[in-house]
mmCIF file of C-alpha atoms in Angstrom:
data_model
loop_
_atom_site.group_PDB
_atom_site.id
_atom_site.type_symbol
_atom_site.label_atom_id
_atom_site.label_comp_id
_atom_site.label_asym_id
_atom_site.label_seq_id
_atom_site.Cartn_x
_atom_site.Cartn_y
_atom_site.Cartn_z
ATOM 1 C CA UNK A 1 -181.820 -64.028 47.600
ATOM 2 C CA UNK A 2 -182.406 -60.786 49.406
ATOM 3 C CA UNK A 3 -183.859 -60.633 52.878
ATOM 4 C CA UNK A 4 -187.490 -59.578 52.612
ATOM 5 C CA UNK A 5 -188.276 -56.780 55.059
ATOM 6 C CA UNK A 6 -191.429 -55.221 56.376
ATOM 7 C CA UNK A 7 -193.669 -53.171 54.068
ATOM 8 C CA UNK A 8 -192.519 -49.574 53.655
ATOM 9 C CA UNK A 9 -195.186 -47.287 55.102
ATOM 10 C CA UNK A 10 -194.706 -43.701 53.966
ATOM 11 C CA UNK A 11 -197.139 -41.126 52.633
ATOM 12 C CA UNK A 12 -195.254 -40.292 49.461
ATOM 13 C CA UNK A 13 -192.554 -41.996 47.422
ATOM 14 C CA UNK A 14 -189.272 -40.284 48.222
ATOM 15 C CA UNK A 15 -189.854 -39.813 51.945
ATOM 16 C CA UNK A 16 -188.218 -43.081 53.003
ATOM 17 C CA UNK A 17 -184.897 -41.336 53.652
ATOM 18 C CA UNK A 18 -182.929 -42.694 50.717
ATOM 19 C CA UNK A 19 -184.390 -40.745 47.840
ATOM 20 C CA UNK A 20 -183.292 -37.729 45.887
ATOM 21 C CA UNK A 21 -185.360 -35.398 43.755
ATOM 22 C CA UNK A 22 -183.801 -36.602 40.512
ATOM 23 C CA UNK A 23 -184.627 -40.258 41.092
ATOM 24 C CA UNK A 24 -187.201 -41.651 38.689
ATOM 25 C CA UNK A 25 -189.157 -43.066 41.615
ATOM 26 C CA UNK A 26 -188.816 -39.981 43.767
ATOM 27 C CA UNK A 27 -190.276 -38.005 40.881
ATOM 28 C CA UNK A 28 -193.551 -39.447 42.118
ATOM 29 C CA UNK A 29 -193.190 -37.353 45.249
ATOM 30 C CA UNK A 30 -192.633 -34.221 43.167
ATOM 31 C CA UNK A 31 -195.930 -34.843 41.401
ATOM 32 C CA UNK A 32 -197.766 -34.567 44.701
ATOM 33 C CA UNK A 33 -199.089 -38.079 44.279
ATOM 34 C CA UNK A 34 -200.498 -39.730 47.381
ATOM 35 C CA UNK A 35 -198.681 -43.063 47.419
ATOM 36 C CA UNK A 36 -200.304 -44.659 50.473
ATOM 37 C CA UNK A 37 -201.689 -47.479 48.334
ATOM 38 C CA UNK A 38 -198.356 -48.206 46.665
ATOM 39 C CA UNK A 39 -197.161 -51.671 47.638
ATOM 40 C CA UNK A 40 -193.524 -51.577 48.667
ATOM 41 C CA UNK A 41 -191.117 -53.669 50.693
ATOM 42 C CA UNK A 42 -187.647 -53.032 52.046
ATOM 43 C CA UNK A 43 -184.998 -55.586 51.058
ATOM 44 C CA UNK A 44 -181.432 -56.182 52.176
ATOM 45 C CA UNK A 45 -178.641 -57.791 50.136
ATOM 46 C CA UNK A 46 -175.042 -58.567 51.065
ATOM 47 C CA UNK A 47 -171.879 -58.012 49.032
ATOM 48 C CA UNK A 48 -171.644 -60.410 46.101
ATOM 49 C CA UNK A 49 -175.333 -61.238 45.919
ATOM 50 C CA UNK A 50 -177.296 -60.736 42.713
ATOM 51 C CA UNK A 51 -180.599 -58.889 42.928
ATOM 52 C CA UNK A 52 -181.548 -60.226 39.500
ATOM 53 C CA UNK A 53 -179.747 -61.893 36.618
ATOM 54 C CA UNK A 54 -179.509 -60.979 32.955
ATOM 55 C CA UNK A 55 -182.488 -62.612 31.258
ATOM 56 C CA UNK A 56 -184.653 -62.771 34.380
ATOM 57 C CA UNK A 57 -188.248 -61.537 34.009
ATOM 58 C CA UNK A 58 -188.837 -58.039 35.385
ATOM 59 C CA UNK A 59 -190.900 -58.331 38.546
ATOM 60 C CA UNK A 60 -190.760 -54.667 39.523
ATOM 61 C CA UNK A 61 -188.580 -51.610 40.082
ATOM 62 C CA UNK A 62 -185.936 -50.991 42.741
ATOM 63 C CA UNK A 63 -184.722 -47.829 44.453
ATOM 64 C CA UNK A 64 -181.400 -48.032 46.304
ATOM 65 C CA UNK A 65 -181.475 -46.566 49.805
ATOM 66 C CA UNK A 66 -177.970 -47.590 50.916
ATOM 67 C CA UNK A 67 -174.968 -49.345 49.377
ATOM 68 C CA UNK A 68 -173.715 -49.717 45.817
ATOM 69 C CA UNK A 69 -175.008 -51.867 42.945
ATOM 70 C CA UNK A 70 -173.349 -52.619 39.606
ATOM 71 C CA UNK A 71 -175.370 -53.369 36.487
ATOM 72 C CA UNK A 72 -173.331 -55.794 34.378
ATOM 73 C CA UNK A 73 -173.799 -57.009 30.823
ATOM 74 C CA UNK A 74 -172.131 -60.057 29.303
ATOM 75 C CA UNK A 75 -171.259 -60.413 25.603
ATOM 76 C CA UNK A 76 -171.419 -63.575 23.492
ATOM 77 C CA UNK A 77 -167.844 -64.440 24.477
ATOM 78 C CA UNK A 78 -168.644 -64.332 28.182
ATOM 79 C CA UNK A 79 -166.866 -61.035 28.831
ATOM 80 C CA UNK A 80 -168.541 -58.969 31.558
ATOM 81 C CA UNK A 81 -168.592 -55.176 31.796
ATOM 82 C CA UNK A 82 -170.166 -52.757 34.260
ATOM 83 C CA UNK A 83 -172.525 -50.496 32.310
ATOM 84 C CA UNK A 84 -173.857 -48.554 35.298
ATOM 85 C CA UNK A 85 -173.104 -48.000 38.974
ATOM 86 C CA UNK A 86 -176.294 -47.451 40.979
ATOM 87 C CA UNK A 87 -175.788 -45.165 43.962
ATOM 88 C CA UNK A 88 -178.151 -44.353 46.867
ATOM 89 C CA UNK A 89 -181.257 -42.491 45.746
ATOM 90 C CA UNK A 90 -181.198 -43.991 42.249
ATOM 91 C CA UNK A 91 -183.717 -46.401 40.744
ATOM 92 C CA UNK A 92 -182.893 -49.425 38.605
ATOM 93 C CA UNK A 93 -184.792 -52.102 36.731
ATOM 94 C CA UNK A 94 -187.116 -49.388 35.400
ATOM 95 C CA UNK A 95 -186.075 -49.657 31.738
ATOM 96 C CA UNK A 96 -187.092 -53.314 31.631
ATOM 97 C CA UNK A 97 -190.305 -52.410 33.453
ATOM 98 C CA UNK A 98 -191.320 -49.788 30.890
ATOM 99 C CA UNK A 99 -190.292 -51.929 27.908
ATOM 100 C CA UNK A 100 -192.023 -54.985 29.395
ATOM 101 C CA UNK A 101 -188.862 -56.977 28.721
ATOM 102 C CA UNK A 102 -186.567 -59.295 30.601
ATOM 103 C CA UNK A 103 -183.640 -57.688 32.397
ATOM 104 C CA UNK A 104 -180.845 -56.838 29.972
ATOM 105 C CA UNK A 105 -178.166 -56.967 32.666
ATOM 106 C CA UNK A 106 -177.312 -58.450 36.056
ATOM 107 C CA UNK A 107 -177.652 -56.337 39.210
ATOM 108 C CA UNK A 108 -174.756 -57.258 41.512
ATOM 109 C CA UNK A 109 -174.273 -55.865 45.017
ATOM 110 C CA UNK A 110 -170.838 -54.255 45.525
ATOM 111 C CA UNK A 111 -171.543 -52.813 48.991
ATOM 112 C CA UNK A 112 -174.154 -54.133 51.437
ATOM 113 C CA UNK A 113 -177.392 -52.753 50.061
ATOM 114 C CA UNK A 114 -180.804 -51.836 51.393
ATOM 115 C CA UNK A 115 -183.396 -51.010 48.801
ATOM 116 C CA UNK A 116 -187.073 -50.380 48.240
ATOM 117 C CA UNK A 117 -188.854 -52.789 45.883
ATOM 118 C CA UNK A 118 -192.093 -51.867 44.102
ATOM 119 C CA UNK A 119 -193.921 -54.757 42.366
ATOM 120 C CA UNK A 120 -194.676 -54.299 38.672
ATOM 121 C CA UNK A 121 -198.449 -54.563 39.096
ATOM 122 C CA UNK A 122 -198.530 -51.883 41.794
ATOM 123 C CA UNK A 123 -196.411 -49.421 39.815
ATOM 124 C CA UNK A 124 -198.442 -50.082 36.640
ATOM 125 C CA UNK A 125 -201.599 -49.081 38.490
ATOM 126 C CA UNK A 126 -200.022 -46.039 40.100
ATOM 127 C CA UNK A 127 -198.737 -44.635 36.785
ATOM 128 C CA UNK A 128 -202.073 -45.341 35.093
ATOM 129 C CA UNK A 129 -203.849 -43.329 37.786
ATOM 130 C CA UNK A 130 -201.479 -40.344 37.582
ATOM 131 C CA UNK A 131 -200.455 -39.058 34.125
ATOM 132 C CA UNK A 132 -198.258 -36.374 35.747
ATOM 133 C CA UNK A 133 -196.294 -39.016 37.654
ATOM 134 C CA UNK A 134 -195.949 -41.085 34.474
ATOM 135 C CA UNK A 135 -194.525 -38.098 32.563
ATOM 136 C CA UNK A 136 -191.977 -37.339 35.283
ATOM 137 C CA UNK A 137 -191.031 -40.998 35.464
ATOM 138 C CA UNK A 138 -190.429 -41.359 31.714
ATOM 139 C CA UNK A 139 -188.521 -38.055 31.478
ATOM 140 C CA UNK A 140 -186.085 -39.242 34.140
ATOM 141 C CA UNK A 141 -185.597 -42.533 32.313
ATOM 142 C CA UNK A 142 -184.859 -40.599 29.129
ATOM 143 C CA UNK A 143 -182.119 -38.739 31.032
ATOM 144 C CA UNK A 144 -180.779 -42.074 32.301
ATOM 145 C CA UNK A 145 -180.536 -43.348 28.724
ATOM 146 C CA UNK A 146 -178.657 -40.193 27.708
ATOM 147 C CA UNK A 147 -176.132 -40.828 30.499
ATOM 148 C CA UNK A 148 -175.684 -44.423 29.293
ATOM 149 C CA UNK A 149 -175.044 -43.150 25.761
ATOM 150 C CA UNK A 150 -172.450 -40.689 27.078
ATOM 151 C CA UNK A 151 -170.751 -43.443 29.082
ATOM 152 C CA UNK A 152 -170.706 -45.688 26.009
ATOM 153 C CA UNK A 153 -169.069 -42.888 24.019
ATOM 154 C CA UNK A 154 -166.386 -42.443 26.674
ATOM 155 C CA UNK A 155 -165.613 -46.162 26.994
ATOM 156 C CA UNK A 156 -165.424 -46.754 23.231
ATOM 157 C CA UNK A 157 -163.630 -43.626 22.020
ATOM 158 C CA UNK A 158 -161.474 -42.356 24.904
ATOM 159 C CA UNK A 159 -158.098 -43.735 26.046
ATOM 160 C CA UNK A 160 -158.023 -45.723 29.288
ATOM 161 C CA UNK A 161 -156.384 -42.811 31.116
ATOM 162 C CA UNK A 162 -159.417 -40.581 30.512
ATOM 163 C CA UNK A 163 -161.893 -43.384 31.201
ATOM 164 C CA UNK A 164 -160.361 -43.970 34.627
ATOM 165 C CA UNK A 165 -160.294 -40.252 35.399
ATOM 166 C CA UNK A 166 -163.984 -39.939 34.463
ATOM 167 C CA UNK A 167 -164.832 -42.858 36.760
ATOM 168 C CA UNK A 168 -162.950 -41.325 39.693
ATOM 169 C CA UNK A 169 -164.745 -38.028 39.190
ATOM 170 C CA UNK A 170 -168.084 -39.815 39.013
ATOM 171 C CA UNK A 171 -167.495 -41.531 42.366
ATOM 172 C CA UNK A 172 -166.158 -38.534 44.241
ATOM 173 C CA UNK A 173 -169.492 -37.022 45.352
ATOM 174 C CA UNK A 174 -170.382 -40.001 47.554
ATOM 175 C CA UNK A 175 -167.042 -41.569 48.373
ATOM 176 C CA UNK A 176 -164.750 -38.605 49.061
ATOM 177 C CA UNK A 177 -164.204 -35.772 51.508
ATOM 178 C CA UNK A 178 -165.278 -33.186 48.922
ATOM 179 C CA UNK A 179 -166.639 -30.014 50.474
ATOM 180 C CA UNK A 180 -163.582 -29.178 52.562
ATOM 181 C CA UNK A 181 -161.628 -25.987 51.876
ATOM 182 C CA UNK A 182 -159.021 -27.643 49.673
ATOM 183 C CA UNK A 183 -158.490 -28.763 46.103
ATOM 184 C CA UNK A 184 -157.247 -32.132 47.395
ATOM 185 C CA UNK A 185 -159.672 -35.058 47.452
ATOM 186 C CA UNK A 186 -159.355 -38.332 49.350
ATOM 187 C CA UNK A 187 -161.549 -40.980 47.772
ATOM 188 C CA UNK A 188 -162.474 -44.360 49.289
ATOM 189 C CA UNK A 189 -163.041 -46.597 46.269
ATOM 190 C CA UNK A 190 -166.001 -48.985 46.525
ATOM 191 C CA UNK A 191 -164.497 -51.081 43.696
ATOM 192 C CA UNK A 192 -161.556 -53.466 43.450
ATOM 193 C CA UNK A 193 -158.929 -53.068 40.720
ATOM 194 C CA UNK A 194 -160.638 -55.819 38.732
ATOM 195 C CA UNK A 195 -164.007 -54.063 39.092
ATOM 196 C CA UNK A 196 -162.441 -50.764 38.042
ATOM 197 C CA UNK A 197 -161.181 -52.476 34.888
ATOM 198 C CA UNK A 198 -164.607 -53.961 34.137
ATOM 199 C CA UNK A 199 -166.280 -50.603 34.729
ATOM 200 C CA UNK A 200 -164.178 -48.883 32.068
ATOM 201 C CA UNK A 201 -163.986 -51.801 29.642
ATOM 202 C CA UNK A 202 -160.340 -52.801 29.915
ATOM 203 C CA UNK A 203 -158.033 -55.333 31.585
ATOM 204 C CA UNK A 204 -156.747 -55.166 35.209
ATOM 205 C CA UNK A 205 -153.120 -55.011 34.004
ATOM 206 C CA UNK A 206 -153.964 -51.986 31.847
ATOM 207 C CA UNK A 207 -155.559 -50.289 34.852
ATOM 208 C CA UNK A 208 -152.422 -51.050 36.883
ATOM 209 C CA UNK A 209 -150.221 -49.365 34.253
ATOM 210 C CA UNK A 210 -152.574 -46.375 34.096
ATOM 211 C CA UNK A 211 -152.543 -46.003 37.886
ATOM 212 C CA UNK A 212 -148.723 -46.060 37.854
ATOM 213 C CA UNK A 213 -148.710 -43.314 35.215
ATOM 214 C CA UNK A 214 -151.185 -41.231 37.259
ATOM 215 C CA UNK A 215 -148.834 -41.488 40.241
ATOM 216 C CA UNK A 216 -145.774 -40.589 38.165
ATOM 217 C CA UNK A 217 -147.603 -37.501 36.865
ATOM 218 C CA UNK A 218 -148.735 -36.499 40.367
ATOM 219 C CA UNK A 219 -152.437 -36.715 39.485
ATOM 220 C CA UNK A 220 -153.447 -39.447 41.953
ATOM 221 C CA UNK A 221 -151.907 -41.654 44.630
ATOM 222 C CA UNK A 222 -153.391 -45.132 45.162
ATOM 223 C CA UNK A 223 -152.996 -46.980 48.477
ATOM 224 C CA UNK A 224 -155.270 -50.006 48.525
ATOM 225 C CA UNK A 225 -158.742 -48.594 47.918
ATOM 226 C CA UNK A 226 -157.828 -45.109 49.108
ATOM 227 C CA UNK A 227 -157.087 -42.634 46.344
ATOM 228 C CA UNK A 228 -155.631 -39.202 47.034
ATOM 229 C CA UNK A 229 -156.134 -36.665 44.253
ATOM 230 C CA UNK A 230 -153.765 -33.768 45.117
ATOM 231 C CA UNK A 231 -155.560 -31.352 42.793
ATOM 232 C CA UNK A 232 -159.044 -31.844 41.378
ATOM 233 C CA UNK A 233 -158.429 -29.031 38.897
ATOM 234 C CA UNK A 234 -155.256 -30.736 37.614
ATOM 235 C CA UNK A 235 -157.132 -33.989 37.041
ATOM 236 C CA UNK A 236 -159.938 -32.203 35.191
ATOM 237 C CA UNK A 237 -157.410 -30.342 33.040
ATOM 238 C CA UNK A 238 -155.790 -33.677 32.194
ATOM 239 C CA UNK A 239 -159.185 -35.019 31.033
ATOM 240 C CA UNK A 240 -159.694 -31.990 28.805
ATOM 241 C CA UNK A 241 -156.213 -32.192 27.281
ATOM 242 C CA UNK A 242 -155.474 -33.809 23.918
ATOM 243 C CA UNK A 243 -153.334 -36.563 25.424
#
């Protein structure tokens, strides 16, 4: 279980320090909605803990302030795959909230996480009182679903080499030194090799072979969880090639 913190007291959703404009919850701030009456609490979870399990009833919506969370789904054979990585500023649990369904996946903490939790009843009331906030909220969720569809397309139609490259590019904005005056990127992976494999829907041994090929081709060098990409442009060109 997470550690229940003190109530979050801010004037508007999105001003807690962890939000970004594109977050479905922080869209409430963009609407100009006064959120003083919104019931919220800050929670802390450690690596390996589950925030909720697949099949659990939806009790509310979460917004990640710090850390990394994986949303996993399990098939009928017991095989687990990461369908989404939740990064700071992003909300999760909101699809189940809107659909009034049980959670379709398990939320597992990959890096020590601090998050904001909004109970279902409180958010229901807030959205009912503000049609503008409700529209912004649902539009962001529609964009989230589009991203899931795009990820599904990549993981079911693209070779493992391109899947891994896409994942590295997706992690670089928060876990690399990007922004320096160089085309080289040094990335600190928040995932183990096994988690990398689950995230792109393949086996760890296949990831190991793909990493070896990346190194042979000079596209990336892996040392533990540190990945050096000598040329971002070269990696992107490799993704766009017909290999």
